[in-house]
């Protein structure tokens, strides 16, 4: 096979990361190249155009659309207060007055002589973008934002819920196969990112929220818990905007699955450090996976850049099985036979042989494994 | 690379960048006709670490190179023209990677110009995210909020017949201008807006939108109430898709330079093929392409082509949405063994987050095929709702219409008039046994009376669709010889009945003069092998409450076409079709049907039960 492209989740003890921090619309950049920033530092700011309200002025005034401009008491473009009249008409020899009042504070943006509609725009909505990670601004995108660079540990999850947050990392469990329970989450969880083992339930997540935790990193999560936590059945994996009071990062998948040992050990090595976490997931074009970033700037001089070029599957590659019947198991590739092999389903596919350790081996479709990238 | 003259075209390399997989096929002219030589595939690479669609294309081409034993690439360059056994004469591509073209459409009246606009967008292969209309029941600020939230790739604005209302069109344009919409891809570029409404309102629309959007004006898609003119709007959608949307997706700019033929959206290409089949054979056709993210349904009835793209109904990225829309009981009803609901839910979610995996066990395959039945069924339901006659048109009726009164806007899709049902897409094309594809199609679409079934052999209709635009003869030859696999015909009597009651008597005259007479009771499936290219004459005698196309209880003599599966006598009931409520009975029934069509390997299935 020419190029065995096998997607994988990155678990890197030390790497260089860059994160673009861009505004949704052009605005003002507040940071400079070379500036040291903290995760909470606001690096760019803008204002989104305010919401729009329409008023059918012609109807209210009882005039033809083309006559509405003659009824204006405030010119187009002027500010208006809620309840303030911006147009009025008189009828029956001037005895009766009809008034158009503004439903909101805003600006009289436009008036149509075809439809008779007036459009009022509310005050602009301020938008700020923070640095998300502790690091250095390495690039300024004019009127758009900045790129922040940080060096440290980086772990990609498979699925997450909730937006960006940061806090001190705290490992709650002894080993990756432990289930995270309420008893493990005490009052000291406030402001922290908690690391569990193989499973967390919605009940425990709610307990973590009540204790002020900002995030939970876990190996497995059940779909019925997800439905309960979100309040709806998630149709496509596009997340990140949920406001549940906590960011959840699932590292392995759905069900009770021990966190990969390598991931767990790396997270343990970050105990007590400030980490940045995002639950945003988009499993479509331009895939976005949830992540945990633990800056380790102080160690920069001691270590090289640990990131490696992504390669294909090869003998000895560390892999994780991502489909039944061995879902969640970790192993090492011991054979990559080139010929197509018939599965139990009778489909003929490319396979590999994996050693799960302690002598247990299995033949699997190559499509059903992912590399554990380092 | 330029388009060679047809007489000089010896080899064609075609790719389709799907949302999950990039497929490549090599077609060569051998002994005077074009044939498929090999097929390669690789994961689509619009995501990190590559974020460049050409990487997946190159990987798929490399697989073709290996399988064909022929050099096509020089590094990242496709060698062209063909020189001996090196290079190809033409490279073409289709794409639905990037989630497809996502559009919003707008019309004055939701069920009239709004629906016409929807058809134009769907016909161009777009996903319609929402239809905004003057009378859609939402307040203006709600519509504006919706436009801003959705961030479509493109907006199609229509409304009014020529010479008709301008004020409502102006209202829609004003809403759009107030929303100041921004595109999904690229903060710095203007959102393409196509105006295809009342020509008298062009100035009004231009005044409101020209400065805020990349406005393009084209012919009215409903110039008069009785007629749609969708082609100009569809063409503009294609052009703008190429210029604006694809150009902003990762790697497309590079891919576009590789081919002299514009990259076509996958549904557009498959639609071309479906239209060609219906036109050439003069038949009514339904086609379906079930992908990872979307399921596209095509139909041609009485020469009228319709296409719907069901966004978020698919077998990988959208598999969880099938669960959300169909509900767990509807999926479970097709699973012929006990499985715990939490387990099934977790499996489906795991497929959603790891969309490129394949079923390794028979149990997993059966679950995927159960989900696909629901995805197909839901997509078909949506199609039937949209493939309707023009609404708002007064119909002239004659005395002969007295007993068949359908209002304007009735669905054009008539299962009892369907001649051919074609399936395409991974779960159908790659089903290990063709009989599995046949049963999935039967269960999801429930064709009535006599219908021929077919499947795209290895999922290459998109590539042949785009090829048909530059070399129709090559596309037709490959399509007939290598792409379309005839599965056979289904005979499905219509009418309510009860388990075990007499339903259909059949007298068959098979090739070689062999005769077979049998009865099929209500609730059963029966398979009679009859190979591809073979036909059998049949006399069908339904019981008095059932209809096979000649009327209730009336005998019908027909010629039935065979295929890789054969003749399927589907006496499980239509209008209604139902599965037993009782779990044990239902599992038993599914097992019987699977046995009747020899759907799954016996040993593995037995071990599981």
PDB file of N, CA and C in Angstrom, chain A residues 1-3 5 25 49-50 52 54 112 114-115 121 158 222-223 227 233-235 237 252-255 283-287 289 322-325 327 343-346 349 363-365 367-368 370, chain B residues 43 46-47 50 59 62 66 98 140-141 144 148 167 170-171 174 178 182 208 312 317-318 320-321 345-346 349-354 356-362 364-365 368 432-433 601 608:
ATOM      1  N   UNK A   1       0.873  -1.198   0.000  1.00  0.00           N
ATOM      2  CA  UNK A   1       0.000   0.000   0.000  1.00  0.00           C
ATOM      3  C   UNK A   1       0.897   1.232   0.000  1.00  0.00           C
ATOM      4  N   UNK A   2       0.566   2.173  -0.824  1.00  0.00           N
ATOM      5  CA  UNK A   2       1.424   3.337  -0.998  1.00  0.00           C
ATOM      6  C   UNK A   2       1.542   4.146   0.299  1.00  0.00           C
ATOM      7  N   UNK A   3       0.463   4.682   0.736  1.00  0.00           N
ATOM      8  CA  UNK A   3       0.485   5.501   1.947  1.00  0.00           C
ATOM      9  C   UNK A   3      -0.644   5.049   2.840  1.00  0.00           C
ATOM     10  N   UNK A   5      -2.648   6.000   5.373  1.00  0.00           N
ATOM     11  CA  UNK A   5      -2.996   7.162   6.188  1.00  0.00           C
ATOM     12  C   UNK A   5      -3.954   6.711   7.280  1.00  0.00           C
ATOM     13  N   UNK A  25     -15.405  39.329  13.117  1.00  0.00           N
ATOM     14  CA  UNK A  25     -15.445  40.473  12.187  1.00  0.00           C
ATOM     15  C   UNK A  25     -14.208  41.322  12.458  1.00  0.00           C
ATOM     16  N   UNK A  49     -22.417  44.120  14.603  1.00  0.00           N
ATOM     17  CA  UNK A  49     -23.591  44.962  14.393  1.00  0.00           C
ATOM     18  C   UNK A  49     -24.739  44.456  15.274  1.00  0.00           C
ATOM     19  N   UNK A  50     -25.457  45.394  15.828  1.00  0.00           N
ATOM     20  CA  UNK A  50     -26.535  45.021  16.748  1.00  0.00           C
ATOM     21  C   UNK A  50     -27.667  44.280  16.057  1.00  0.00           C
ATOM     22  N   UNK A  52     -31.452  43.503  14.762  1.00  0.00           N
ATOM     23  CA  UNK A  52     -32.306  44.371  13.947  1.00  0.00           C
ATOM     24  C   UNK A  52     -33.768  44.174  14.307  1.00  0.00           C
ATOM     25  N   UNK A  54     -37.651  45.324  12.867  1.00  0.00           N
ATOM     26  CA  UNK A  54     -38.356  45.993  11.770  1.00  0.00           C
ATOM     27  C   UNK A  54     -39.696  46.538  12.271  1.00  0.00           C
ATOM     28  N   UNK A 112     -37.771  51.820   3.834  1.00  0.00           N
ATOM     29  CA  UNK A 112     -38.047  51.393   2.468  1.00  0.00           C
ATOM     30  C   UNK A 112     -39.302  52.064   1.929  1.00  0.00           C
ATOM     31  N   UNK A 114     -40.596  51.035  -0.751  1.00  0.00           N
ATOM     32  CA  UNK A 114     -41.317  49.978  -1.470  1.00  0.00           C
ATOM     33  C   UNK A 114     -42.206  49.197  -0.516  1.00  0.00           C
ATOM     34  N   UNK A 115     -41.634  48.853   0.636  1.00  0.00           N
ATOM     35  CA  UNK A 115     -42.410  48.029   1.585  1.00  0.00           C
ATOM     36  C   UNK A 115     -42.970  48.851   2.742  1.00  0.00           C
ATOM     37  N   UNK A 121     -31.626  49.384  14.189  1.00  0.00           N
ATOM     38  CA  UNK A 121     -30.563  48.492  14.639  1.00  0.00           C
ATOM     39  C   UNK A 121     -30.199  48.808  16.089  1.00  0.00           C
ATOM     40  N   UNK A 158     -11.263  12.856  21.837  1.00  0.00           N
ATOM     41  CA  UNK A 158     -12.012  12.405  20.669  1.00  0.00           C
ATOM     42  C   UNK A 158     -13.323  13.168  20.535  1.00  0.00           C
ATOM     43  N   UNK A 222     -21.244   7.741  28.505  1.00  0.00           N
ATOM     44  CA  UNK A 222     -22.342   7.027  27.841  1.00  0.00           C
ATOM     45  C   UNK A 222     -23.218   7.966  27.039  1.00  0.00           C
ATOM     46  N   UNK A 223     -23.747   7.443  25.942  1.00  0.00           N
ATOM     47  CA  UNK A 223     -24.627   8.277  25.111  1.00  0.00           C
ATOM     48  C   UNK A 223     -25.875   8.705  25.870  1.00  0.00           C
ATOM     49  N   UNK A 227     -27.153  12.548  26.452  1.00  0.00           N
ATOM     50  CA  UNK A 227     -28.494  13.053  26.155  1.00  0.00           C
ATOM     51  C   UNK A 227     -29.088  13.745  27.385  1.00  0.00           C
ATOM     52  N   UNK A 233     -30.866  14.899  21.994  1.00  0.00           N
ATOM     53  CA  UNK A 233     -30.055  13.874  21.349  1.00  0.00           C
ATOM     54  C   UNK A 233     -29.135  14.552  20.341  1.00  0.00           C
ATOM     55  N   UNK A 234     -27.855  14.408  20.513  1.00  0.00           N
ATOM     56  CA  UNK A 234     -26.905  15.071  19.610  1.00  0.00           C
ATOM     57  C   UNK A 234     -26.881  14.339  18.267  1.00  0.00           C
ATOM     58  N   UNK A 235     -27.213  15.064  17.190  1.00  0.00           N
ATOM     59  CA  UNK A 235     -27.296  14.433  15.876  1.00  0.00           C
ATOM     60  C   UNK A 235     -25.969  14.361  15.158  1.00  0.00           C
ATOM     61  N   UNK A 237     -21.698  15.584  15.321  1.00  0.00           N
ATOM     62  CA  UNK A 237     -20.700  15.965  16.317  1.00  0.00           C
ATOM     63  C   UNK A 237     -20.164  17.367  16.035  1.00  0.00           C
ATOM     64  N   UNK A 252     -11.436   8.707  24.877  1.00  0.00           N
ATOM     65  CA  UNK A 252     -11.472   7.423  24.164  1.00  0.00           C
ATOM     66  C   UNK A 252     -12.747   7.221  23.348  1.00  0.00           C
ATOM     67  N   UNK A 253     -13.901   7.435  23.954  1.00  0.00           N
ATOM     68  CA  UNK A 253     -15.133   7.220  23.206  1.00  0.00           C
ATOM     69  C   UNK A 253     -16.319   6.995  24.118  1.00  0.00           C
ATOM     70  N   UNK A 254     -17.406   6.459  23.517  1.00  0.00           N
ATOM     71  CA  UNK A 254     -18.648   6.257  24.264  1.00  0.00           C
ATOM     72  C   UNK A 254     -18.663   4.869  24.899  1.00  0.00           C
ATOM     73  N   UNK A 255     -19.073   4.816  26.160  1.00  0.00           N
ATOM     74  CA  UNK A 255     -19.051   3.573  26.922  1.00  0.00           C
ATOM     75  C   UNK A 255     -18.082   3.746  28.082  1.00  0.00           C
ATOM     76  N   UNK A 283     -16.604  17.058  13.796  1.00  0.00           N
ATOM     77  CA  UNK A 283     -16.102  15.916  13.038  1.00  0.00           C
ATOM     78  C   UNK A 283     -16.689  16.006  11.645  1.00  0.00           C
ATOM     79  N   UNK A 284     -16.160  16.928  10.881  1.00  0.00           N
ATOM     80  CA  UNK A 284     -16.536  17.174   9.490  1.00  0.00           C
ATOM     81  C   UNK A 284     -15.316  17.790   8.847  1.00  0.00           C
ATOM     82  N   UNK A 285     -15.495  18.359   7.682  1.00  0.00           N
ATOM     83  CA  UNK A 285     -14.372  19.021   7.038  1.00  0.00           C
ATOM     84  C   UNK A 285     -13.792  20.057   7.990  1.00  0.00           C
ATOM     85  N   UNK A 286     -12.474  20.126   8.030  1.00  0.00           N
ATOM     86  CA  UNK A 286     -11.827  21.037   8.954  1.00  0.00           C
ATOM     87  C   UNK A 286     -12.049  20.558  10.372  1.00  0.00           C
ATOM     88  N   UNK A 287     -11.769  19.263  10.579  1.00  0.00           N
ATOM     89  CA  UNK A 287     -12.096  18.629  11.863  1.00  0.00           C
ATOM     90  C   UNK A 287     -11.487  19.378  13.032  1.00  0.00           C
ATOM     91  N   UNK A 289     -10.917  18.795  17.159  1.00  0.00           N
ATOM     92  CA  UNK A 289     -11.029  17.856  18.279  1.00  0.00           C
ATOM     93  C   UNK A 289     -10.853  18.633  19.586  1.00  0.00           C
ATOM     94  N   UNK A 322     -10.623   1.185  17.458  1.00  0.00           N
ATOM     95  CA  UNK A 322     -11.714   2.157  17.567  1.00  0.00           C
ATOM     96  C   UNK A 322     -13.056   1.592  17.090  1.00  0.00           C
ATOM     97  N   UNK A 323     -13.155   0.252  17.086  1.00  0.00           N
ATOM     98  CA  UNK A 323     -14.430  -0.352  16.687  1.00  0.00           C
ATOM     99  C   UNK A 323     -14.551  -1.707  17.362  1.00  0.00           C
ATOM    100  N   UNK A 324     -15.784  -2.129  17.581  1.00  0.00           N
ATOM    101  CA  UNK A 324     -16.024  -3.465  18.124  1.00  0.00           C
ATOM    102  C   UNK A 324     -15.408  -4.510  17.195  1.00  0.00           C
ATOM    103  N   UNK A 325     -14.962  -5.662  17.688  1.00  0.00           N
ATOM    104  CA  UNK A 325     -15.170  -6.199  19.030  1.00  0.00           C
ATOM    105  C   UNK A 325     -14.039  -5.898  20.022  1.00  0.00           C
ATOM    106  N   UNK A 327     -13.005  -2.731  20.818  1.00  0.00           N
ATOM    107  CA  UNK A 327     -13.042  -1.287  20.983  1.00  0.00           C
ATOM    108  C   UNK A 327     -12.306  -0.824  22.247  1.00  0.00           C
ATOM    109  N   UNK A 343     -13.276 -10.700   6.088  1.00  0.00           N
ATOM    110  CA  UNK A 343     -13.706 -10.608   7.485  1.00  0.00           C
ATOM    111  C   UNK A 343     -14.873 -11.564   7.718  1.00  0.00           C
ATOM    112  N   UNK A 344     -15.354 -11.594   8.957  1.00  0.00           N
ATOM    113  CA  UNK A 344     -16.535 -12.402   9.273  1.00  0.00           C
ATOM    114  C   UNK A 344     -17.741 -11.936   8.445  1.00  0.00           C
ATOM    115  N   UNK A 345     -17.741 -10.646   8.105  1.00  0.00           N
ATOM    116  CA  UNK A 345     -18.849 -10.096   7.311  1.00  0.00           C
ATOM    117  C   UNK A 345     -18.780 -10.525   5.852  1.00  0.00           C
ATOM    118  N   UNK A 346     -17.680 -11.120   5.443  1.00  0.00           N
ATOM    119  CA  UNK A 346     -17.359 -11.529   4.072  1.00  0.00           C
ATOM    120  C   UNK A 346     -16.771 -10.390   3.251  1.00  0.00           C
ATOM    121  N   UNK A 349     -10.952  -6.779   2.993  1.00  0.00           N
ATOM    122  CA  UNK A 349     -10.340  -5.478   3.309  1.00  0.00           C
ATOM    123  C   UNK A 349      -8.866  -5.651   3.668  1.00  0.00           C
ATOM    124  N   UNK A 363      -6.428 -10.030  14.282  1.00  0.00           N
ATOM    125  CA  UNK A 363      -6.359  -9.456  12.941  1.00  0.00           C
ATOM    126  C   UNK A 363      -7.510  -8.453  12.813  1.00  0.00           C
ATOM    127  N   UNK A 364      -7.198  -7.243  12.416  1.00  0.00           N
ATOM    128  CA  UNK A 364      -8.222  -6.192  12.383  1.00  0.00           C
ATOM    129  C   UNK A 364      -8.183  -5.429  11.064  1.00  0.00           C
ATOM    130  N   UNK A 365      -9.324  -4.887  10.626  1.00  0.00           N
ATOM    131  CA  UNK A 365      -9.275  -3.985   9.469  1.00  0.00           C
ATOM    132  C   UNK A 365      -8.421  -2.756   9.810  1.00  0.00           C
ATOM    133  N   UNK A 367      -8.851   0.084   8.841  1.00  0.00           N
ATOM    134  CA  UNK A 367      -9.727   1.245   9.062  1.00  0.00           C
ATOM    135  C   UNK A 367     -10.187   1.340  10.510  1.00  0.00           C
ATOM    136  N   UNK A 368     -10.030   0.249  11.268  1.00  0.00           N
ATOM    137  CA  UNK A 368     -10.576   0.237  12.624  1.00  0.00           C
ATOM    138  C   UNK A 368      -9.554   0.487  13.718  1.00  0.00           C
ATOM    139  N   UNK A 370      -6.560   3.484  15.181  1.00  0.00           N
ATOM    140  CA  UNK A 370      -5.953   4.808  15.000  1.00  0.00           C
ATOM    141  C   UNK A 370      -4.603   4.798  15.686  1.00  0.00           C
TER     142      UNK A 370
ATOM    143  N   UNK B  43      -8.766   7.754   2.604  1.00  0.00           N
ATOM    144  CA  UNK B  43      -9.569   8.702   3.383  1.00  0.00           C
ATOM    145  C   UNK B  43      -9.442  10.119   2.829  1.00  0.00           C
ATOM    146  N   UNK B  46      -9.528  16.516   4.298  1.00  0.00           N
ATOM    147  CA  UNK B  46      -9.794  17.939   4.515  1.00  0.00           C
ATOM    148  C   UNK B  46      -9.518  18.307   5.967  1.00  0.00           C
ATOM    149  N   UNK B  47      -9.171  17.308   6.757  1.00  0.00           N
ATOM    150  CA  UNK B  47      -8.955  17.587   8.157  1.00  0.00           C
ATOM    151  C   UNK B  47      -7.481  17.532   8.515  1.00  0.00           C
ATOM    152  N   UNK B  50      -3.542  17.179   7.544  1.00  0.00           N
ATOM    153  CA  UNK B  50      -3.262  17.614   6.165  1.00  0.00           C
ATOM    154  C   UNK B  50      -4.024  18.874   5.758  1.00  0.00           C
ATOM    155  N   UNK B  59      -3.326  10.013  -2.626  1.00  0.00           N
ATOM    156  CA  UNK B  59      -3.282   8.678  -2.020  1.00  0.00           C
ATOM    157  C   UNK B  59      -4.158   7.692  -2.795  1.00  0.00           C
ATOM    158  N   UNK B  62      -2.469   6.899  -6.025  1.00  0.00           N
ATOM    159  CA  UNK B  62      -1.342   5.982  -5.816  1.00  0.00           C
ATOM    160  C   UNK B  62      -1.817   4.539  -5.716  1.00  0.00           C
ATOM    161  N   UNK B  66      -0.743   1.421  -8.149  1.00  0.00           N
ATOM    162  CA  UNK B  66      -0.265   0.103  -7.719  1.00  0.00           C
ATOM    163  C   UNK B  66      -1.100  -1.010  -8.308  1.00  0.00           C
ATOM    164  N   UNK B  98     -16.109  18.633   2.539  1.00  0.00           N
ATOM    165  CA  UNK B  98     -16.356  19.970   3.072  1.00  0.00           C
ATOM    166  C   UNK B  98     -17.795  20.127   3.492  1.00  0.00           C
ATOM    167  N   UNK B 140     -39.971  39.218  11.340  1.00  0.00           N
ATOM    168  CA  UNK B 140     -38.778  39.645  10.601  1.00  0.00           C
ATOM    169  C   UNK B 140     -37.479  39.472  11.387  1.00  0.00           C
ATOM    170  N   UNK B 141     -37.496  39.853  12.666  1.00  0.00           N
ATOM    171  CA  UNK B 141     -36.236  39.751  13.406  1.00  0.00           C
ATOM    172  C   UNK B 141     -35.806  38.299  13.602  1.00  0.00           C
ATOM    173  N   UNK B 144     -34.077  37.351  10.392  1.00  0.00           N
ATOM    174  CA  UNK B 144     -32.736  37.957  10.335  1.00  0.00           C
ATOM    175  C   UNK B 144     -31.764  37.189  11.227  1.00  0.00           C
ATOM    176  N   UNK B 148     -28.291  35.130  10.080  1.00  0.00           N
ATOM    177  CA  UNK B 148     -26.983  35.401  10.681  1.00  0.00           C
ATOM    178  C   UNK B 148     -26.404  34.172  11.358  1.00  0.00           C
ATOM    179  N   UNK B 167     -43.018  44.412  -4.062  1.00  0.00           N
ATOM    180  CA  UNK B 167     -42.845  44.838  -2.673  1.00  0.00           C
ATOM    181  C   UNK B 167     -42.396  43.677  -1.781  1.00  0.00           C
ATOM    182  N   UNK B 170     -38.815  43.081  -2.405  1.00  0.00           N
ATOM    183  CA  UNK B 170     -38.039  44.125  -1.739  1.00  0.00           C
ATOM    184  C   UNK B 170     -37.930  43.825  -0.243  1.00  0.00           C
ATOM    185  N   UNK B 171     -39.015  43.340   0.329  1.00  0.00           N
ATOM    186  CA  UNK B 171     -39.018  43.019   1.758  1.00  0.00           C
ATOM    187  C   UNK B 171     -37.961  41.958   2.073  1.00  0.00           C
ATOM    188  N   UNK B 174     -34.562  43.440   1.765  1.00  0.00           N
ATOM    189  CA  UNK B 174     -34.273  44.302   2.916  1.00  0.00           C
ATOM    190  C   UNK B 174     -33.886  43.487   4.139  1.00  0.00           C
ATOM    191  N   UNK B 178     -30.353  43.730   5.983  1.00  0.00           N
ATOM    192  CA  UNK B 178     -30.285  44.023   7.415  1.00  0.00           C
ATOM    193  C   UNK B 178     -29.499  42.949   8.156  1.00  0.00           C
ATOM    194  N   UNK B 182     -22.764  36.800   6.667  1.00  0.00           N
ATOM    195  CA  UNK B 182     -21.346  36.486   6.459  1.00  0.00           C
ATOM    196  C   UNK B 182     -21.233  35.015   6.078  1.00  0.00           C
ATOM    197  N   UNK B 208     -30.372  47.313  -2.823  1.00  0.00           N
ATOM    198  CA  UNK B 208     -30.253  46.891  -1.427  1.00  0.00           C
ATOM    199  C   UNK B 208     -29.092  45.950  -1.145  1.00  0.00           C
ATOM    200  N   UNK B 312     -27.422  15.708   6.843  1.00  0.00           N
ATOM    201  CA  UNK B 312     -27.455  15.082   8.172  1.00  0.00           C
ATOM    202  C   UNK B 312     -28.208  13.761   8.234  1.00  0.00           C
ATOM    203  N   UNK B 317     -20.637  10.497   9.487  1.00  0.00           N
ATOM    204  CA  UNK B 317     -20.726  11.760  10.231  1.00  0.00           C
ATOM    205  C   UNK B 317     -22.140  11.977  10.775  1.00  0.00           C
ATOM    206  N   UNK B 318     -23.117  11.572  10.010  1.00  0.00           N
ATOM    207  CA  UNK B 318     -24.505  11.876  10.383  1.00  0.00           C
ATOM    208  C   UNK B 318     -25.246  10.674  10.962  1.00  0.00           C
ATOM    209  N   UNK B 320     -25.510   9.433  13.802  1.00  0.00           N
ATOM    210  CA  UNK B 320     -26.208   9.676  15.053  1.00  0.00           C
ATOM    211  C   UNK B 320     -27.493  10.476  14.834  1.00  0.00           C
ATOM    212  N   UNK B 321     -27.489  11.250  13.754  1.00  0.00           N
ATOM    213  CA  UNK B 321     -28.692  12.008  13.443  1.00  0.00           C
ATOM    214  C   UNK B 321     -29.802  11.101  12.924  1.00  0.00           C
ATOM    215  N   UNK B 345     -26.788   2.465  21.412  1.00  0.00           N
ATOM    216  CA  UNK B 345     -26.602   3.927  21.368  1.00  0.00           C
ATOM    217  C   UNK B 345     -25.117   4.276  21.383  1.00  0.00           C
ATOM    218  N   UNK B 346     -24.366   3.609  22.257  1.00  0.00           N
ATOM    219  CA  UNK B 346     -22.923   3.904  22.330  1.00  0.00           C
ATOM    220  C   UNK B 346     -22.221   3.529  21.030  1.00  0.00           C
ATOM    221  N   UNK B 349     -22.886   6.230  18.459  1.00  0.00           N
ATOM    222  CA  UNK B 349     -22.110   7.452  18.737  1.00  0.00           C
ATOM    223  C   UNK B 349     -20.624   7.228  18.421  1.00  0.00           C
ATOM    224  N   UNK B 350     -20.142   6.031  18.699  1.00  0.00           N
ATOM    225  CA  UNK B 350     -18.727   5.776  18.397  1.00  0.00           C
ATOM    226  C   UNK B 350     -18.463   5.813  16.901  1.00  0.00           C
ATOM    227  N   UNK B 351     -19.447   5.415  16.113  1.00  0.00           N
ATOM    228  CA  UNK B 351     -19.289   5.517  14.657  1.00  0.00           C
ATOM    229  C   UNK B 351     -19.289   6.997  14.244  1.00  0.00           C
ATOM    230  N   UNK B 352     -20.080   7.791  14.930  1.00  0.00           N
ATOM    231  CA  UNK B 352     -20.142   9.221  14.600  1.00  0.00           C
ATOM    232  C   UNK B 352     -18.787   9.893  14.832  1.00  0.00           C
ATOM    233  N   UNK B 353     -18.134   9.541  15.938  1.00  0.00           N
ATOM    234  CA  UNK B 353     -16.875  10.228  16.240  1.00  0.00           C
ATOM    235  C   UNK B 353     -15.683   9.587  15.537  1.00  0.00           C
ATOM    236  N   UNK B 354     -15.868   8.351  15.042  1.00  0.00           N
ATOM    237  CA  UNK B 354     -14.811   7.711  14.246  1.00  0.00           C
ATOM    238  C   UNK B 354     -15.446   7.222  12.950  1.00  0.00           C
ATOM    239  N   UNK B 356     -14.697   6.719   9.862  1.00  0.00           N
ATOM    240  CA  UNK B 356     -14.122   5.936   8.762  1.00  0.00           C
ATOM    241  C   UNK B 356     -13.998   4.449   9.092  1.00  0.00           C
ATOM    242  N   UNK B 357     -14.477   4.029  10.245  1.00  0.00           N
ATOM    243  CA  UNK B 357     -14.352   2.613  10.602  1.00  0.00           C
ATOM    244  C   UNK B 357     -15.351   1.766   9.816  1.00  0.00           C
ATOM    245  N   UNK B 358     -15.068   0.452   9.747  1.00  0.00           N
ATOM    246  CA  UNK B 358     -15.965  -0.465   9.027  1.00  0.00           C
ATOM    247  C   UNK B 358     -16.385  -1.618   9.941  1.00  0.00           C
ATOM    248  N   UNK B 359     -17.542  -2.229   9.694  1.00  0.00           N
ATOM    249  CA  UNK B 359     -17.955  -3.343  10.556  1.00  0.00           C
ATOM    250  C   UNK B 359     -17.036  -4.543  10.370  1.00  0.00           C
ATOM    251  N   UNK B 360     -16.574  -5.063  11.486  1.00  0.00           N
ATOM    252  CA  UNK B 360     -15.699  -6.234  11.406  1.00  0.00           C
ATOM    253  C   UNK B 360     -16.486  -7.518  11.664  1.00  0.00           C
ATOM    254  N   UNK B 361     -17.473  -7.434  12.558  1.00  0.00           N
ATOM    255  CA  UNK B 361     -18.262  -8.622  12.871  1.00  0.00           C
ATOM    256  C   UNK B 361     -19.592  -8.571  12.119  1.00  0.00           C
ATOM    257  N   UNK B 362     -20.207  -9.730  11.988  1.00  0.00           N
ATOM    258  CA  UNK B 362     -21.496  -9.795  11.310  1.00  0.00           C
ATOM    259  C   UNK B 362     -22.542  -8.968  12.059  1.00  0.00           C
ATOM    260  N   UNK B 364     -22.080  -6.286  13.781  1.00  0.00           N
ATOM    261  CA  UNK B 364     -21.882  -4.869  13.467  1.00  0.00           C
ATOM    262  C   UNK B 364     -22.418  -4.534  12.078  1.00  0.00           C
ATOM    263  N   UNK B 365     -22.206  -5.452  11.134  1.00  0.00           N
ATOM    264  CA  UNK B 365     -22.706  -5.229   9.768  1.00  0.00           C
ATOM    265  C   UNK B 365     -24.230  -5.144   9.770  1.00  0.00           C
ATOM    266  N   UNK B 368     -25.358  -1.841  11.120  1.00  0.00           N
ATOM    267  CA  UNK B 368     -25.186  -0.748  10.141  1.00  0.00           C
ATOM    268  C   UNK B 368     -26.255  -0.807   9.064  1.00  0.00           C
ATOM    269  N   UNK B 432     -21.384  -6.813   1.432  1.00  0.00           N
ATOM    270  CA  UNK B 432     -20.662  -8.016   1.000  1.00  0.00           C
ATOM    271  C   UNK B 432     -21.477  -8.920   0.072  1.00  0.00           C
ATOM    272  N   UNK B 433     -22.789  -8.979   0.259  1.00  0.00           N
ATOM    273  CA  UNK B 433     -23.644  -9.748  -0.664  1.00  0.00           C
ATOM    274  C   UNK B 433     -24.620  -8.790  -1.331  1.00  0.00           C
ATOM    275  N   UNK B 601     -24.067 -14.964   5.980  1.00  0.00           N
ATOM    276  CA  UNK B 601     -23.430 -16.288   6.054  1.00  0.00           C
ATOM    277  C   UNK B 601     -24.120 -17.136   7.120  1.00  0.00           C
ATOM    278  N   UNK B 608     -24.612 -16.766  16.141  1.00  0.00           N
ATOM    279  CA  UNK B 608     -25.071 -15.580  16.845  1.00  0.00           C
ATOM    280  C   UNK B 608     -26.440 -15.762  17.485  1.00  0.00           C
TER     281      UNK B 608
END
